[in-house]
């Protein structure tokens, strides 16, 4: 989610926010890793006569990898909304007592990682806004690229913007449409059409839940059903019952929900007591985020019908075919590099071994404030096993390289532990361009592959060899139709036009890397 540098604007607002009265808990959060960071996880459950707040808590717990800076839940009980959100991990924000004090028939939840700027309690979601029909609570994964024009339009109508998040803009645009006389469904479509960029949304209203994806479907969203037997027909797709929407299928699994399908690009689901109504609010132009398949989503999730663990193993096998090496052991950067490393081992016939032990109590967001401190902090995350590595020629597999600082330190750690050779293999093409659609990939001048050739990166890392998976290899191993993916981070081809003011904030280089064939 984008953030603004301006301070909050005060004044009378036609779409007022009750967030000032919502419970917001502050917990210290530490920074960012040398990996692209996912922006958010979203979750919603419609299950009358069930503990929807606790179900949402578990759903967010499974989606914790998608955002660790803040978390929030809003439950709806007979038109009243109960909201609790705060800074920190899901387990830090909520207690059993909190959840038991959040009754309701349905609920929405959110885990957040801010894609630009610092993290603030005011930006924790769901964003709650009052309307003539009652309060709405909006959870958003993605980035709106026309934030400046949308913000200006809302300010012209004297709306009070109390956060620096683009998610609030979507919520207020929806509230404005409702206050102008539209229904929830009509208002949602009106708001979506004002937004340019990536968004997967779960919105709680006094009538139920609205779930939607942008026309390109850049960020994921899935639908599930809790029950021993899934009805054949529910409403226009699935009928009354315990229905769940989540960023990933792992969010369904944890609450015992069966994965039904992905929400389609440009589709809106209206979930209420009568079931699910599907509305194609915009023509689909599918451009799914390929990094969801490579890294962001959990390997136990299913992405548009495809097992991500199986896909990551296959690209590891493809990597072994494209870039073989004469080594003694294959190992992974845990945890995200493990499936590809196993695949590389299977295809090459070279044994796989655990050469790095990960400290499970230091999460993805362990960040140090300076580069030198960040590099020192890597040893708190990963520790090499000397008895495995000593005297061995090692090939280590990782899913991506962004800045290169972690990879350089890892190579040195492996040599220090006794490895005689260290070869690196990356199960994706080089990341050469920043993402504007909900992923934190830094400014372009901080992306190592944007300024250096593979050979130069190899020398900077101190590795004996370095190779990336080819663009063709990445796409040909997936069961999702080729042509369905956003390739912007690899090619610079952005499916949604980026306004110049937004583009200049990240595209710092005049040099444009060669496009991937």
Protein backbone atom coordinates (compact mmCIF):
# COMPACT_ATOMS: atom_id res chain seq x y z
CA UNK A 1 0.00 0.00 0.00
CA UNK A 2 1.31 3.41 -0.95
CA UNK A 3 1.88 6.06 1.67
CA UNK A 4 1.90 9.84 1.49
CA UNK A 5 4.40 12.15 3.11
CA UNK A 6 1.78 14.78 3.92
CA UNK A 7 0.40 14.99 7.41
CA UNK A 8 -3.23 14.14 8.01
CA UNK A 9 -5.75 16.73 6.84
CA UNK A 10 -8.31 17.77 9.44
CA UNK A 11 -11.81 19.06 8.81
CA UNK A 12 -15.40 18.02 8.37
CA UNK A 13 -15.74 14.87 6.30
CA UNK A 14 -18.84 13.54 4.56
CA UNK A 15 -17.38 10.06 5.04
CA UNK A 16 -16.27 10.14 8.65
CA UNK A 17 -13.96 7.61 10.25
CA UNK A 18 -14.61 6.01 13.65
CA UNK A 19 -11.01 4.81 13.77
CA UNK A 20 -10.17 7.41 16.41
CA UNK A 21 -12.34 5.36 18.75
CA UNK A 22 -11.07 1.96 17.64
CA UNK A 23 -8.67 0.10 19.89
CA UNK A 24 -5.14 0.47 18.50
CA UNK A 25 -2.27 -1.23 20.35
CA UNK A 26 1.35 -0.16 19.83
CA UNK A 27 4.06 -2.85 19.72
CA UNK A 28 7.62 -2.13 18.59
CA UNK A 29 8.37 -3.33 15.06
CA UNK A 30 11.77 -3.85 13.48
CA UNK A 31 12.57 -3.20 9.86
CA UNK A 32 13.21 -5.06 6.64
CA UNK A 33 15.23 -7.86 5.12
CA UNK A 34 17.32 -8.18 1.97
CA UNK A 35 14.36 -9.69 0.12
CA UNK A 36 11.40 -8.24 -1.72
CA UNK A 37 8.67 -7.86 0.89
CA UNK A 38 5.01 -8.66 0.38
CA UNK A 39 2.65 -5.84 1.22
CA UNK A 40 -0.26 -7.52 3.03
CA UNK A 41 -2.43 -10.49 3.79
CA UNK A 42 -6.23 -10.19 3.76
CA UNK A 43 -8.86 -12.48 5.23
CA UNK A 44 -12.63 -12.54 5.62
CA UNK A 45 -15.11 -15.05 6.99
CA UNK A 46 -18.91 -15.10 6.87
CA UNK A 47 -20.04 -17.65 9.45
CA UNK A 48 -23.05 -16.70 11.60
CA UNK A 49 -23.22 -18.49 14.96
CA UNK A 50 -19.45 -19.03 14.94
CA UNK A 51 -16.54 -17.28 16.64
CA UNK A 52 -15.62 -15.25 13.56
CA UNK A 53 -12.98 -13.15 15.34
CA UNK A 54 -11.03 -16.25 16.36
CA UNK A 55 -11.38 -17.76 12.89
CA UNK A 56 -9.99 -14.51 11.48
CA UNK A 57 -7.14 -14.58 13.99
CA UNK A 58 -6.13 -18.04 12.79
CA UNK A 59 -6.46 -16.98 9.17
CA UNK A 60 -4.16 -14.02 9.76
CA UNK A 61 -1.73 -16.24 11.65
CA UNK A 62 -1.37 -18.40 8.53
CA UNK A 63 -0.86 -15.24 6.43
CA UNK A 64 1.72 -13.73 8.79
CA UNK A 65 4.49 -14.14 6.19
CA UNK A 66 2.71 -11.55 4.01
CA UNK A 67 3.07 -8.76 6.56
CA UNK A 68 4.53 -8.45 10.04
CA UNK A 69 4.31 -4.75 10.87
CA UNK A 70 0.69 -4.58 11.98
CA UNK A 71 -2.50 -6.61 12.19
CA UNK A 72 -6.17 -5.90 12.64
CA UNK A 73 -9.63 -7.47 12.83
CA UNK A 74 -13.10 -5.95 12.42
CA UNK A 75 -16.16 -8.04 13.29
CA UNK A 76 -19.77 -7.17 12.46
CA UNK A 77 -22.61 -7.86 14.89
CA UNK A 78 -26.12 -6.74 13.94
CA UNK A 79 -24.83 -3.66 12.14
CA UNK A 80 -22.24 -2.74 14.78
CA UNK A 81 -18.52 -3.05 14.01
CA UNK A 82 -15.94 -4.09 16.62
CA UNK A 83 -12.36 -3.21 15.66
CA UNK A 84 -8.97 -4.01 17.15
CA UNK A 85 -5.69 -3.35 15.38
CA UNK A 86 -2.12 -2.62 16.36
CA UNK A 87 1.56 -2.77 15.54
CA UNK A 88 3.37 -6.10 15.63
CA UNK A 89 2.72 -9.74 14.86
CA UNK A 90 -0.75 -11.26 15.02
CA UNK A 91 0.14 -13.01 18.28
CA UNK A 92 1.31 -9.70 19.78
CA UNK A 93 -1.76 -7.68 18.84
CA UNK A 94 -4.56 -10.03 19.99
CA UNK A 95 -5.29 -11.89 23.22
CA UNK A 96 -7.98 -14.47 23.92
CA UNK A 97 -9.85 -11.83 25.89
CA UNK A 98 -9.72 -9.45 22.92
CA UNK A 99 -11.16 -12.03 20.56
CA UNK A 100 -13.95 -13.01 22.93
CA UNK A 101 -14.97 -9.34 23.12
CA UNK A 102 -15.41 -9.16 19.32
CA UNK A 103 -18.73 -10.91 18.61
CA UNK A 104 -20.18 -11.00 15.13
CA UNK A 105 -21.62 -12.94 12.21
CA UNK A 106 -18.74 -12.06 9.87
CA UNK A 107 -15.32 -10.48 10.14
CA UNK A 108 -12.43 -9.18 8.06
CA UNK A 109 -8.74 -9.06 8.94
CA UNK A 110 -5.40 -7.80 7.72
CA UNK A 111 -1.65 -8.23 8.17
CA UNK A 112 0.46 -5.37 6.88
CA UNK A 113 3.89 -4.60 5.52
CA UNK A 114 4.22 -1.00 4.34
CA UNK A 115 5.72 -0.78 0.86
CA UNK A 116 7.07 2.75 1.26
CA UNK A 117 7.85 5.00 4.18
CA UNK A 118 7.85 4.07 7.83
CA UNK A 119 5.26 2.04 9.64
CA UNK A 120 2.68 3.83 11.81
CA UNK A 121 -0.18 2.64 14.00
CA UNK A 122 -2.57 4.96 12.15
CA UNK A 123 -2.01 2.97 8.96
CA UNK A 124 -2.93 -0.39 10.50
CA UNK A 125 -5.93 -2.01 8.82
CA UNK A 126 -8.79 -2.69 8.34
CA UNK A 127 -9.59 0.92 7.48
CA UNK A 128 -12.95 1.73 9.09
CA UNK A 129 -15.18 4.49 7.67
CA UNK A 130 -18.76 5.50 8.54
CA UNK A 131 -21.47 5.90 5.89
CA UNK A 132 -25.20 6.56 5.80
CA UNK A 133 -25.69 2.75 5.67
CA UNK A 134 -23.35 2.02 8.57
CA UNK A 135 -19.62 1.43 8.92
CA UNK A 136 -17.40 -0.38 6.44
CA UNK A 137 -14.06 -2.05 7.23
CA UNK A 138 -11.63 -2.46 4.35
CA UNK A 139 -8.54 -4.71 4.10
CA UNK A 140 -6.30 -4.16 1.08
CA UNK A 141 -3.37 -6.00 -0.52
CA UNK A 142 -1.73 -4.09 -3.36
CA UNK A 143 -0.82 -0.57 -4.44
CA UNK A 144 -2.89 2.12 -6.13
CA UNK A 145 -0.74 4.04 -8.62
CA UNK A 146 -3.11 6.98 -9.17
CA UNK A 147 -2.95 7.96 -5.50
CA UNK A 148 -2.21 11.62 -6.16
CA UNK A 149 -5.18 12.26 -8.45
CA UNK A 150 -7.56 10.18 -6.31
CA UNK A 151 -6.43 11.90 -3.15
CA UNK A 152 -6.85 15.34 -4.73
CA UNK A 153 -10.37 14.46 -5.89
CA UNK A 154 -11.36 13.33 -2.39
CA UNK A 155 -9.85 16.41 -0.76
CA UNK A 156 -11.84 18.61 -3.12
CA UNK A 157 -14.97 17.18 -1.51
CA UNK A 158 -13.61 17.96 1.97
CA UNK A 159 -12.97 14.38 3.03
CA UNK A 160 -10.82 14.04 6.11
CA UNK A 161 -7.80 11.83 5.34
CA UNK A 162 -6.44 10.60 8.64
CA UNK A 163 -3.79 8.11 7.45
CA UNK A 164 -1.01 8.03 4.85
CA UNK A 165 -2.24 4.83 3.21
CA UNK A 166 -3.83 4.43 -0.20
CA UNK A 167 -6.18 1.88 1.35
CA UNK A 168 -7.99 4.70 3.14
CA UNK A 169 -8.58 6.35 -0.25
CA UNK A 170 -10.39 3.25 -1.52
CA UNK A 171 -12.48 3.09 1.65
CA UNK A 172 -13.44 6.76 1.43
CA UNK A 173 -14.20 6.51 -2.30
CA UNK A 174 -16.59 3.66 -1.47
CA UNK A 175 -18.13 5.60 1.42
CA UNK A 176 -18.56 8.64 -0.82
CA UNK A 177 -20.44 6.60 -3.42
CA UNK A 178 -22.70 5.10 -0.74
CA UNK A 179 -23.36 8.51 0.78
CA UNK A 180 -24.29 9.77 -2.69
CA UNK A 181 -27.13 7.22 -2.75
CA UNK A 182 -25.59 4.05 -4.15
CA UNK A 183 -26.00 0.58 -2.62
CA UNK A 184 -22.97 -1.24 -1.21
CA UNK A 185 -22.59 -3.21 -4.43
CA UNK A 186 -23.00 -0.16 -6.66
CA UNK A 187 -20.73 1.91 -4.46
CA UNK A 188 -18.01 -0.72 -4.50
CA UNK A 189 -17.99 -0.89 -8.29
CA UNK A 190 -17.91 2.90 -8.48
CA UNK A 191 -14.92 3.04 -6.11
CA UNK A 192 -13.04 0.25 -7.89
CA UNK A 193 -13.37 2.02 -11.22
CA UNK A 194 -11.67 5.08 -9.74
CA UNK A 195 -8.63 3.03 -8.71
CA UNK A 196 -5.71 2.27 -11.01
CA UNK A 197 -3.21 -0.31 -9.83
CA UNK A 198 -3.22 -3.57 -7.93
CA UNK A 199 -5.80 -4.43 -5.31
CA UNK A 200 -7.23 -7.49 -3.69
CA UNK A 201 -9.86 -6.31 -1.24
CA UNK A 202 -11.93 -7.81 1.55
CA UNK A 203 -14.55 -5.35 2.80
CA UNK A 204 -16.91 -5.84 5.71
CA UNK A 205 -20.27 -4.03 5.64
CA UNK A 206 -23.43 -4.25 7.77
CA UNK A 207 -24.85 -6.56 5.06
CA UNK A 208 -21.92 -8.98 4.68
CA UNK A 209 -18.57 -9.17 2.92
CA UNK A 210 -17.42 -7.84 -0.44
CA UNK A 211 -14.28 -9.40 -1.97
CA UNK A 212 -12.72 -8.14 -5.19
CA UNK A 213 -9.63 -8.16 -7.40
CA UNK A 214 -8.37 -5.58 -9.86
CA UNK A 215 -8.81 -6.37 -13.58
CA UNK A 216 -5.25 -7.72 -13.84
CA UNK A 217 -5.49 -9.91 -10.73
CA UNK A 218 -1.97 -8.93 -9.73
CA UNK A 219 -2.41 -9.78 -6.05
CA UNK A 220 -4.03 -13.13 -5.16
CA UNK A 221 -7.40 -13.86 -3.53
CA UNK A 222 -9.14 -17.21 -3.00
CA UNK A 223 -12.56 -18.45 -1.89
CA UNK A 224 -13.19 -21.35 0.48
CA UNK A 225 -16.00 -23.12 2.34
CA UNK A 226 -15.99 -24.47 5.90
CA UNK A 227 -18.01 -27.66 6.20
CA UNK A 228 -17.90 -31.42 5.89
CA UNK A 229 -19.64 -31.32 2.51
CA UNK A 230 -19.33 -28.51 -0.01
CA UNK A 231 -22.74 -27.73 -1.55
CA UNK A 232 -22.91 -28.12 -5.30
CA UNK A 233 -24.61 -24.75 -5.69
CA UNK A 234 -24.39 -21.77 -3.41
CA UNK A 235 -26.13 -18.63 -4.61
CA UNK A 236 -24.75 -17.73 -8.04
CA UNK A 237 -21.76 -19.91 -7.28
CA UNK A 238 -21.99 -21.21 -3.73
CA UNK A 239 -24.96 -21.06 -1.27
CA UNK A 240 -25.36 -20.09 2.39
CA UNK A 241 -22.75 -21.44 4.75
CA UNK A 242 -19.41 -20.67 6.32
CA UNK A 243 -17.56 -18.91 3.53
CA UNK A 244 -13.98 -17.66 3.64
CA UNK A 245 -11.85 -15.41 1.45
CA UNK A 246 -8.09 -15.13 1.91
CA UNK A 247 -4.92 -14.05 0.15
CA UNK A 248 -3.74 -17.67 -0.03
CA UNK A 249 -5.12 -21.17 0.41
CA UNK A 250 -2.97 -21.65 3.53
CA UNK A 251 -5.37 -19.14 5.12
CA UNK A 252 -8.23 -21.49 4.24
CA UNK A 253 -6.45 -24.62 5.46
CA UNK A 254 -5.88 -23.35 8.98
CA UNK A 255 -9.63 -22.80 9.57
CA UNK A 256 -10.61 -26.10 7.95
CA UNK A 257 -12.00 -24.52 4.78
CA UNK A 258 -12.04 -26.28 1.42
CA UNK A 259 -10.46 -24.34 -1.45
CA UNK A 260 -13.20 -23.66 -3.99
CA UNK A 261 -11.52 -21.37 -6.51
CA UNK A 262 -9.60 -18.16 -7.03
CA UNK A 263 -11.50 -14.91 -7.23
CA UNK A 264 -11.10 -13.94 -10.88
CA UNK A 265 -9.40 -10.74 -12.03
CA UNK A 266 -12.03 -8.01 -12.34
CA UNK A 267 -14.51 -10.04 -10.25
CA UNK A 268 -16.41 -8.99 -7.15
CA UNK A 269 -18.00 -11.46 -4.74
CA UNK A 270 -20.88 -10.30 -2.54
CA UNK A 271 -21.16 -12.69 0.42
CA UNK A 272 -24.19 -12.50 2.69
CA UNK A 273 -26.78 -14.73 4.37
CA UNK A 274 -28.09 -15.89 0.99
CA UNK A 275 -24.70 -17.10 -0.26
CA UNK A 276 -22.32 -15.69 -2.84
CA UNK A 277 -23.14 -13.42 -5.74
CA UNK A 278 -20.49 -13.04 -8.45
CA UNK A 279 -20.22 -9.79 -10.40
CA UNK A 280 -17.67 -9.24 -13.17
CA UNK A 281 -17.21 -5.54 -12.53
CA UNK A 282 -14.42 -5.09 -15.11
CA UNK A 283 -13.07 -7.02 -18.09
CA UNK A 284 -10.23 -9.29 -17.03
CA UNK A 285 -6.75 -8.64 -18.41
CA UNK A 286 -4.88 -11.25 -16.40
CA UNK A 287 -1.37 -10.30 -15.25
CA UNK A 288 -0.70 -12.35 -12.14
CA UNK A 289 2.36 -11.62 -10.02
CA UNK A 290 4.89 -14.31 -10.88
CA UNK A 291 6.81 -13.57 -7.67
CA UNK A 292 3.86 -14.99 -5.74
CA UNK A 293 4.74 -18.33 -7.33
CA UNK A 294 8.49 -17.97 -6.86
CA UNK A 295 8.69 -16.60 -3.35
CA UNK A 296 5.90 -14.65 -1.65
CA UNK A 297 3.17 -17.24 -1.22
CA UNK A 298 3.75 -20.14 1.15
CA UNK A 299 4.86 -23.35 -0.60
CA UNK A 300 1.85 -25.21 0.82
CA UNK A 301 -0.52 -22.80 -0.93
CA UNK A 302 -2.28 -23.43 -4.24
CA UNK A 303 -2.00 -20.61 -6.80
CA UNK A 304 -4.67 -20.62 -9.52
CA UNK A 305 -4.96 -24.39 -9.20
CA UNK A 306 -1.23 -25.10 -9.05
CA UNK A 307 0.71 -26.45 -6.06
CA UNK A 308 3.48 -23.96 -5.36
CA UNK A 309 5.70 -26.57 -3.74
CA UNK A 310 5.56 -28.67 -6.90
CA UNK A 311 6.20 -25.64 -9.10
CA UNK A 312 9.21 -24.58 -7.07
CA UNK A 313 10.66 -28.07 -7.26
CA UNK A 314 10.21 -28.06 -11.04
CA UNK A 315 12.00 -24.74 -11.51
CA UNK A 316 14.82 -26.16 -9.39
CA UNK A 317 14.99 -29.12 -11.74
CA UNK A 318 14.98 -26.75 -14.72
CA UNK A 319 17.75 -24.71 -13.12
CA UNK A 320 19.88 -27.86 -12.83
CA UNK A 321 19.38 -28.53 -16.54
CA UNK A 322 20.18 -24.95 -17.54
CA UNK A 323 23.11 -24.34 -15.17
CA UNK A 324 24.79 -27.56 -13.97
CA UNK A 325 27.77 -27.56 -11.62
CA UNK A 326 30.38 -30.09 -10.49
CA UNK A 327 29.87 -29.97 -6.72
CA UNK A 328 29.56 -32.30 -3.74
CA UNK A 329 26.40 -30.99 -2.08
CA UNK A 330 23.25 -29.03 -2.91
CA UNK A 331 21.84 -26.83 -0.16
CA UNK A 332 19.23 -24.09 0.17
CA UNK A 333 18.84 -20.70 1.75
CA UNK A 334 16.03 -21.62 4.18
CA UNK A 335 13.15 -21.57 3.94
CA UNK A 336 12.20 -20.09 0.59
CA UNK A 337 14.99 -21.78 -1.38
CA UNK A 338 14.29 -25.31 -0.13
CA UNK A 339 11.84 -26.67 -2.77
CA UNK A 340 14.00 -25.44 -5.67
CA UNK A 341 17.13 -26.87 -4.04
CA UNK A 342 15.43 -30.25 -3.63
CA UNK A 343 14.44 -30.12 -7.29
CA UNK A 344 18.00 -29.23 -8.32
CA UNK A 345 19.31 -32.16 -6.28
CA UNK A 346 16.82 -34.59 -7.82
CA UNK A 347 17.61 -33.49 -11.39
CA UNK A 348 21.39 -33.45 -10.90
CA UNK A 349 21.72 -36.56 -8.76
CA UNK A 350 23.87 -34.58 -6.31
CA UNK A 351 22.94 -35.08 -2.63
CA UNK A 352 20.90 -32.43 -0.84
CA UNK A 353 21.96 -31.42 2.67
CA UNK A 354 20.96 -28.87 5.28
CA UNK A 355 24.00 -26.65 5.54
CA UNK A 356 22.31 -23.64 7.14
CA UNK A 357 20.16 -23.67 10.26
CA UNK A 358 17.58 -20.91 10.52
CA UNK A 359 16.73 -19.24 13.80
CA UNK A 360 12.93 -19.56 13.88
CA UNK A 361 12.62 -16.70 16.34
CA UNK A 362 13.99 -14.10 13.93
CA UNK A 363 11.36 -13.45 11.27
CA UNK A 364 11.47 -12.09 7.76
CA UNK A 365 11.34 -8.53 9.05
CA UNK A 366 14.43 -8.54 11.24
CA UNK A 367 16.04 -5.36 10.01
CA UNK A 368 19.05 -3.42 11.03
CA UNK A 369 19.18 0.36 10.67
CA UNK A 370 22.51 0.46 8.83
CA UNK A 371 24.03 -1.68 6.11
CA UNK A 372 26.88 -2.85 8.37
CA UNK A 373 24.47 -3.78 11.16
CA UNK A 374 22.16 -5.51 8.66
CA UNK A 375 25.02 -7.73 7.49
CA UNK A 376 25.97 -8.58 11.08
CA UNK A 377 22.34 -9.42 11.76
CA UNK A 378 22.35 -12.15 9.12
CA UNK A 379 24.21 -14.40 11.56
CA UNK A 380 21.26 -14.10 13.90
CA UNK A 381 19.06 -15.61 11.19
CA UNK A 382 21.30 -18.28 9.69
CA UNK A 383 24.12 -20.38 11.09
CA UNK A 384 26.29 -22.66 8.89
CA UNK A 385 26.95 -26.28 9.90
CA UNK A 386 30.71 -26.82 9.71
CA UNK A 387 30.53 -30.61 9.89
CA UNK A 388 28.35 -30.60 6.75
CA UNK A 389 30.29 -27.97 4.80
CA UNK A 390 33.95 -28.49 5.66
CA UNK A 391 36.02 -29.64 2.71
CA UNK A 392 32.99 -29.68 0.39
CA UNK A 393 32.19 -27.98 -2.90
CA UNK A 394 28.80 -26.39 -2.24
CA UNK A 395 26.00 -25.21 -4.52
CA UNK A 396 23.46 -23.04 -2.71
CA UNK A 397 20.01 -22.29 -4.16
CA UNK A 398 18.01 -19.16 -3.39
CA UNK A 399 14.80 -17.80 -4.90
CA UNK A 400 16.07 -14.29 -5.71
CA UNK A 401 18.75 -11.66 -5.20
CA UNK A 402 17.65 -8.08 -4.63
CA UNK A 403 20.40 -5.92 -3.12
CA UNK A 404 22.94 -8.72 -2.83
CA UNK A 405 24.04 -7.92 0.70
CA UNK A 406 22.66 -11.11 2.23
CA UNK A 407 24.03 -13.28 -0.57
CA UNK A 408 27.54 -11.82 -0.22
CA UNK A 409 27.53 -12.44 3.51
CA UNK A 410 26.21 -15.98 3.03
CA UNK A 411 28.97 -16.86 0.59
CA UNK A 412 31.58 -15.65 3.05
CA UNK A 413 29.91 -17.56 5.90
CA UNK A 414 30.07 -20.79 3.90
CA UNK A 415 33.77 -20.29 3.15
CA UNK A 416 34.42 -19.52 6.81
CA UNK A 417 32.68 -22.80 7.71
CA UNK A 418 35.14 -24.75 5.55
CA UNK A 419 33.53 -24.95 2.10
CA UNK A 420 36.18 -25.17 -0.63
CA UNK A 421 33.91 -23.83 -3.39
CA UNK A 422 30.61 -21.94 -3.25
CA UNK A 423 28.37 -21.79 -6.32
CA UNK A 424 25.07 -19.87 -6.32
CA UNK A 425 21.95 -20.69 -8.33
CA UNK A 426 18.89 -18.42 -8.33
CA UNK A 427 15.48 -19.91 -9.20
CA UNK A 428 14.24 -16.74 -10.93
CA UNK A 429 15.58 -14.28 -13.51
CA UNK A 430 17.49 -11.15 -12.36
CA UNK A 431 15.30 -8.50 -10.69
CA UNK A 432 16.07 -5.29 -12.62
CA UNK A 433 13.05 -3.04 -12.01
CA UNK A 434 11.05 -1.97 -8.94
CA UNK A 435 7.48 -3.02 -8.31
CA UNK A 436 4.71 -0.42 -8.05
CA UNK A 437 1.93 -2.94 -7.37
CA UNK A 438 2.32 -3.85 -3.71
CA UNK A 439 5.85 -5.26 -3.37
CA UNK A 440 8.76 -3.51 -1.71
CA UNK A 441 11.69 -4.03 -4.09
CA UNK A 442 13.59 -0.79 -3.41
CA UNK A 443 14.52 1.95 -5.82
CA UNK A 444 16.05 0.76 -9.06
CA UNK A 445 19.53 1.97 -8.14
CA UNK A 446 19.48 -0.38 -5.15
CA UNK A 447 18.69 -3.46 -7.26
CA UNK A 448 22.03 -5.13 -7.90
CA UNK A 449 21.00 -6.66 -11.24
CA UNK A 450 19.90 -3.26 -12.55
CA UNK A 451 23.46 -1.93 -12.51
CA UNK A 452 25.64 -5.03 -12.81
CA UNK A 453 26.01 -7.98 -15.18
CA UNK A 454 25.79 -11.55 -13.89
CA UNK A 455 29.58 -11.77 -14.02
CA UNK A 456 29.94 -8.56 -12.01
CA UNK A 457 27.43 -9.78 -9.42
CA UNK A 458 29.31 -13.07 -9.18
CA UNK A 459 32.54 -11.21 -8.39
CA UNK A 460 30.83 -8.93 -5.88
CA UNK A 461 29.32 -11.90 -4.06
CA UNK A 462 32.63 -13.75 -4.06
CA UNK A 463 31.03 -16.90 -5.48
CA UNK A 464 32.84 -19.40 -7.71
CA UNK A 465 29.89 -19.23 -10.11
CA UNK A 466 26.46 -17.61 -10.32
CA UNK A 467 23.54 -18.44 -12.59
CA UNK A 468 19.89 -17.41 -12.75
CA UNK A 469 16.89 -19.33 -14.05
CA UNK A 470 15.93 -18.20 -17.54
CA UNK A 471 12.71 -16.33 -18.23
CA UNK A 472 11.58 -19.19 -20.48
CA UNK A 473 12.40 -21.77 -17.82
CA UNK A 474 10.40 -19.92 -15.20
CA UNK A 475 7.30 -19.73 -17.40
CA UNK A 476 7.46 -23.10 -19.13
CA UNK A 477 7.43 -24.99 -15.81
CA UNK A 478 4.13 -23.49 -14.65
CA UNK A 479 0.69 -24.86 -15.44
CA UNK A 480 -0.75 -21.33 -15.49
CA UNK A 481 -1.13 -20.06 -19.05
CA UNK A 482 1.94 -18.25 -20.39
CA UNK A 483 1.05 -14.62 -21.02
CA UNK A 484 -0.92 -14.42 -17.78
CA UNK A 485 1.88 -12.93 -15.70
CA UNK A 486 3.18 -9.50 -14.79
CA UNK A 487 6.88 -9.44 -15.74
CA UNK A 488 7.64 -5.85 -14.73
CA UNK A 489 10.30 -6.64 -12.12
CA UNK A 490 12.25 -8.65 -14.72
CA UNK A 491 11.55 -6.71 -17.92
CA UNK A 492 10.33 -3.23 -17.01
CA UNK A 493 7.07 -3.86 -18.90
CA UNK A 494 4.39 -2.54 -16.53
CA UNK A 495 0.84 -3.74 -17.31
CA UNK A 496 -0.67 -0.65 -15.67
CA UNK A 497 0.72 2.72 -16.67
CA UNK A 498 2.70 4.34 -13.87
CA UNK A 499 2.25 8.12 -13.47
CA UNK A 500 5.54 9.98 -13.93
CA UNK A 501 5.51 11.38 -10.40
CA UNK A 502 5.19 7.88 -8.95
CA UNK A 503 7.69 6.41 -11.40
CA UNK A 504 10.38 8.97 -10.60
CA UNK A 505 10.30 7.98 -6.96
CA UNK A 506 11.72 4.55 -7.76
CA UNK A 507 13.15 4.59 -11.30
CA UNK A 508 16.36 6.38 -10.46
CA UNK A 509 18.43 5.20 -13.43
CA UNK A 510 18.59 6.40 -16.99
CA UNK A 511 19.98 3.03 -18.02
CA UNK A 512 17.26 0.54 -18.99
CA UNK A 513 18.39 -3.11 -18.76
CA UNK A 514 17.88 -5.27 -21.83
CA UNK A 515 14.48 -6.91 -21.96
CA UNK A 516 14.23 -10.58 -21.28
CA UNK A 517 13.36 -12.48 -24.42
